[in-house]
Coordinates of C-alpha atoms in Angstrom, one line a residue:
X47 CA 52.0 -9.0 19.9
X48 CA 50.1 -5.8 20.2
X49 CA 47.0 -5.3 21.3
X50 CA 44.4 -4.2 18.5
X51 CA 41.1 -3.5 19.7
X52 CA 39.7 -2.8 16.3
X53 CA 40.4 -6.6 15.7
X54 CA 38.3 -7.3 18.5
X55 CA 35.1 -5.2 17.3
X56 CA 35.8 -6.8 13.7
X57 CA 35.4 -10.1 15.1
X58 CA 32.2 -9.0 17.9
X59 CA 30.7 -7.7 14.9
X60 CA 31.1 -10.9 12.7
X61 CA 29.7 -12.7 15.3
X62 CA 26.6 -10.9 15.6
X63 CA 27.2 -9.4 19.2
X64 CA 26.0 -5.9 18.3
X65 CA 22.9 -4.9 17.6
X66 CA 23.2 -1.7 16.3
X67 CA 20.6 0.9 14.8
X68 CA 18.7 -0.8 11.9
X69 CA 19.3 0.1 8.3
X70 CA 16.4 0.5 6.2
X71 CA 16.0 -1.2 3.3
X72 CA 14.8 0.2 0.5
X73 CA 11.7 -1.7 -1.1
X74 CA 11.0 -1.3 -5.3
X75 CA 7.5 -1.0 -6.0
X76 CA 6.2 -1.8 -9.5
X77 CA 4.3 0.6 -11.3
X78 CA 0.7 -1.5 -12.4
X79 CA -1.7 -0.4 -14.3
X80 CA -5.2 -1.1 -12.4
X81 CA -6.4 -2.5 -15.6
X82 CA -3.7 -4.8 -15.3
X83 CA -4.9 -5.6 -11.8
X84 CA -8.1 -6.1 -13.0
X85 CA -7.5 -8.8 -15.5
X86 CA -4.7 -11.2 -13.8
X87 CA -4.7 -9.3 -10.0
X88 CA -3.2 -12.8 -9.1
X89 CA 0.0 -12.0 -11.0
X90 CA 1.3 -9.4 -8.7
X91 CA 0.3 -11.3 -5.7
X92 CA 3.3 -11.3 -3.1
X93 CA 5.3 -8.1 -4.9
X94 CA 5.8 -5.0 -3.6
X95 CA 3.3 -2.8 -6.0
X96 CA 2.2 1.0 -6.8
X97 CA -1.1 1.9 -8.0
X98 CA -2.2 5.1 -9.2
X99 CA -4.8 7.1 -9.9
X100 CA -7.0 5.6 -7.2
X101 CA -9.8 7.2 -5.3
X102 CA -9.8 6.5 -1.0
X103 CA -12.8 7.3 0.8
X104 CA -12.7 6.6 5.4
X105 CA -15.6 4.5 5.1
X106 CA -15.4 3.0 8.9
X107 CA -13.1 2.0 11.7
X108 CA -10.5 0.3 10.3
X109 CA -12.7 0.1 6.9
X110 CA -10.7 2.4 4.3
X111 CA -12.1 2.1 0.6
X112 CA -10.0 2.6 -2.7
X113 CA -11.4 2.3 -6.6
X114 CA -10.3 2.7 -9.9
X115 CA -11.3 3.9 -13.2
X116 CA -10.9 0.2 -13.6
X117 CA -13.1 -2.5 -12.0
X118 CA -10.8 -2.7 -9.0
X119 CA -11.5 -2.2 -5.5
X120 CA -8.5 -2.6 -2.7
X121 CA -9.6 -2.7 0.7
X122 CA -7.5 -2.1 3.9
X123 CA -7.5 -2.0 7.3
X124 CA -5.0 0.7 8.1
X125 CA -3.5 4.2 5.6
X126 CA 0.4 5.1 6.4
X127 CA 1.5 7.5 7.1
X128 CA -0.4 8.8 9.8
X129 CA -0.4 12.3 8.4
X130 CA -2.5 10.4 5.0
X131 CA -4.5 8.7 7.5
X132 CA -5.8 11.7 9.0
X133 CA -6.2 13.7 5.3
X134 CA -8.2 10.7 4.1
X135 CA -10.6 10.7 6.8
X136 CA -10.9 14.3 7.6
X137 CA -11.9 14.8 3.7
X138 CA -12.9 11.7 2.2
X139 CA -15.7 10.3 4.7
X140 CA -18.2 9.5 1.5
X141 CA -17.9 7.9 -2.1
X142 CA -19.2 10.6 -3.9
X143 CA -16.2 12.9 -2.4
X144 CA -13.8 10.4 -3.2
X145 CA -15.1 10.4 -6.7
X146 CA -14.9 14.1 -7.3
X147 CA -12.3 15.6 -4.5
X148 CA -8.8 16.0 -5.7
X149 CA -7.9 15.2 -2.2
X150 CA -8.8 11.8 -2.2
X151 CA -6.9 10.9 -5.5
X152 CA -4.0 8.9 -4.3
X153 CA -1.2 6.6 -4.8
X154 CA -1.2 3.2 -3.0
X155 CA 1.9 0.7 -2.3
X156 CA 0.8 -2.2 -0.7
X157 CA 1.2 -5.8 -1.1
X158 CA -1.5 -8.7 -0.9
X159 CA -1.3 -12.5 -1.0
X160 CA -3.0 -14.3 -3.4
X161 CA -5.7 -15.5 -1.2
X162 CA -6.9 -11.4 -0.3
X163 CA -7.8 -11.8 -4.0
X164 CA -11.6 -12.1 -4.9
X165 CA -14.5 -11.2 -7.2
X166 CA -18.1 -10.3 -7.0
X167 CA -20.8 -8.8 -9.6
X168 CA -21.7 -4.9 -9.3
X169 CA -24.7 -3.6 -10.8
X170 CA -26.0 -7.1 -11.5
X171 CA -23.3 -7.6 -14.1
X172 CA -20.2 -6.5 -14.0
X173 CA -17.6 -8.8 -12.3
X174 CA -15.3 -6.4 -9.8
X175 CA -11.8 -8.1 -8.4
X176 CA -11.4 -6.8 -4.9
X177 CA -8.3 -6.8 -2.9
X178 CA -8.6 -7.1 1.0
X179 CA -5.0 -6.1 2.4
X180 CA -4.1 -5.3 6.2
X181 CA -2.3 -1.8 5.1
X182 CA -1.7 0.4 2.5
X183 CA 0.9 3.1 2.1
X184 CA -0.4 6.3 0.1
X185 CA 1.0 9.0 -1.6
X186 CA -1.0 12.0 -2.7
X187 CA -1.5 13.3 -6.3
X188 CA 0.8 15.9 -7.6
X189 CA -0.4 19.0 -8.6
X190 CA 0.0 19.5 -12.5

């Protein structure tokens, strides 16, 4: 019988011996409406989701601060990519920038457990659902 080495990488390979590069899978992200997040921000907890529309402002080490038009806040610790970490905190180091700077209007894909969910009262009144998430991937605004 002849000897095939082929057969022999076939079966190194099934076995798991090989390590190779890793492939990168690609992850969906579901398009939500912050309103929607602001009403049942439960639902999408666990899921892979896109927000957009959203204003980030640096507001401290590690401290990066994202509204909505909606009554939704999302907190997180760290912006990827680096190059969006850097742009957010070389422009957007107040609210009132964030608010008014086309710079700072983003897209975020993140995901959050159910328990980074929680609510306080702004203004003496209005209920606000915040999200506190470790990181948050962001995308910048098109130009129209």
């Amino acid at each position: 019988m002849p000897f095939r080495p082929h057969a022999l990488v076939l079966l190194a390979a099934a076995l798991g011996w090989f390590s190779g590069p890793a492939v990168a899978q690609s992850t969906e992200y579901k398009v939500v409406d912050a309103a929607d997040l602001s009403v049942s921000a439960r639902k999408y907890a666990d899921r892979d989701i896109e927000v957009r529309d959203v204003r980030c402002y640096y507001a401290d080490i590690g401290d990066y601060r994202c509204v909505t038009r909606e009554s939704v806040s999302i907190f997180a610790a760290s912006i990827a990519p680096l190059e969006a970490e850097t742009a957010i905190k070389d422009n957007c180091d107040a609210i009132k920038v964030a608010l008014t700077s086309p710079k700072c209007r983003v897209a975020l894909r993140f995901r959050y457990s159910a328990e980074q969910v929680g609510h306080d009262i702004i203004s003496g009144y209005q209920k606000r659902t915040v999200i506190k998430t470790g990181m948050v991937r962001v995308g910048f605004a098109r130009k129209r």
